[in-house]
Short mmCIF file of C-alpha atoms in Angstrom, two decimals:
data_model
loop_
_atom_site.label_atom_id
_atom_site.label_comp_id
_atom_site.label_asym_id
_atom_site.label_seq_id
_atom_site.Cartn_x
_atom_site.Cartn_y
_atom_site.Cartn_z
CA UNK A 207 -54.79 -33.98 -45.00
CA UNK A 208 -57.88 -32.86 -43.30
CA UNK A 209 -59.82 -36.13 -43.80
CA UNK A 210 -56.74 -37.92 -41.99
CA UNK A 211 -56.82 -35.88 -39.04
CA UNK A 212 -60.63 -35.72 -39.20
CA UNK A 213 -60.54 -39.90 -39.51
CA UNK A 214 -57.82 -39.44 -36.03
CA UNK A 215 -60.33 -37.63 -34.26
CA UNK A 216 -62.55 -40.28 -34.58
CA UNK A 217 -60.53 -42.98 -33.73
CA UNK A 218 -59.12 -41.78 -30.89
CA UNK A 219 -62.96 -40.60 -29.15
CA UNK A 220 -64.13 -44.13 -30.21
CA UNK A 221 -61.10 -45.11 -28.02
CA UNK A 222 -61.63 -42.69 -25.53
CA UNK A 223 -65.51 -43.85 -25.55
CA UNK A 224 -64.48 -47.34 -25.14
CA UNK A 225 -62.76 -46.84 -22.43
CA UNK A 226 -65.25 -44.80 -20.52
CA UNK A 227 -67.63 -47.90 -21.13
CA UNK A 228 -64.87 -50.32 -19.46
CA UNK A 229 -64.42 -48.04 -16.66
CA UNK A 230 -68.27 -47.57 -16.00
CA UNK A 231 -69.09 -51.07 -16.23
CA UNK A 232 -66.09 -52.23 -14.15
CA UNK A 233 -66.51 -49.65 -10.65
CA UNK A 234 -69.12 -52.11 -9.22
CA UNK A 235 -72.07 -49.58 -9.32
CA UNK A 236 -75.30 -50.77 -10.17
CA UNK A 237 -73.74 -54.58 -10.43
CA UNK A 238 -74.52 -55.73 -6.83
CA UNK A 239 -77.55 -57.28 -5.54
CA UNK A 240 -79.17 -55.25 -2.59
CA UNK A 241 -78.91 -56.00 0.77
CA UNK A 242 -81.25 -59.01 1.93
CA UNK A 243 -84.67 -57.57 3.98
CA UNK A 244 -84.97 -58.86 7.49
CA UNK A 245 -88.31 -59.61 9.69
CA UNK A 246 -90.00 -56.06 10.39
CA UNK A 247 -90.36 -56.99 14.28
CA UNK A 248 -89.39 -60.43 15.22
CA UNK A 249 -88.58 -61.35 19.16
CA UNK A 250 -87.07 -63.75 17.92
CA UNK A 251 -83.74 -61.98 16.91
CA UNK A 252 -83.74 -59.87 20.14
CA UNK A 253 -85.59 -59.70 23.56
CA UNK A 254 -88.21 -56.98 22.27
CA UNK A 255 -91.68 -57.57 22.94
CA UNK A 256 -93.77 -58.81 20.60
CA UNK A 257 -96.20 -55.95 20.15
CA UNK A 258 -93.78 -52.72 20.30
CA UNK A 259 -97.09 -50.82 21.40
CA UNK A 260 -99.15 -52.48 23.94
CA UNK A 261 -101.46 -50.94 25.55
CA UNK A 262 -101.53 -51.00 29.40
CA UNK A 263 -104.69 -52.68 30.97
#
């Protein structure tokens, strides 16, 4: 009798294991691609100067 509820124990943690892998892999963490980089300092985009640190002559 001990081998049948040692065999249950088993079963149900590979369950339990399973479905700690389903849940992991299904949140969305990790699976995303990161955000896209922009231009460091483009005038472009906005109505900053061109050199952020010009100095006055």
């Amino acid at each position: 009798m001990t081998t049948f509820w040692i065999l249950v124990a088993l079963a149900a943690a590979a369950w339990w294991v399973a479905r700690l892998v389903v849940t992991l892999r299904g949140d969305g963490l990790g699976t995303t691609p990161p955000p896209s980089s922009h231009a460091d300092w483009s005038d472009s985009t906005s109505d900053l100067p061109s050199e952020p640190f010009r100095v006055a002559r």
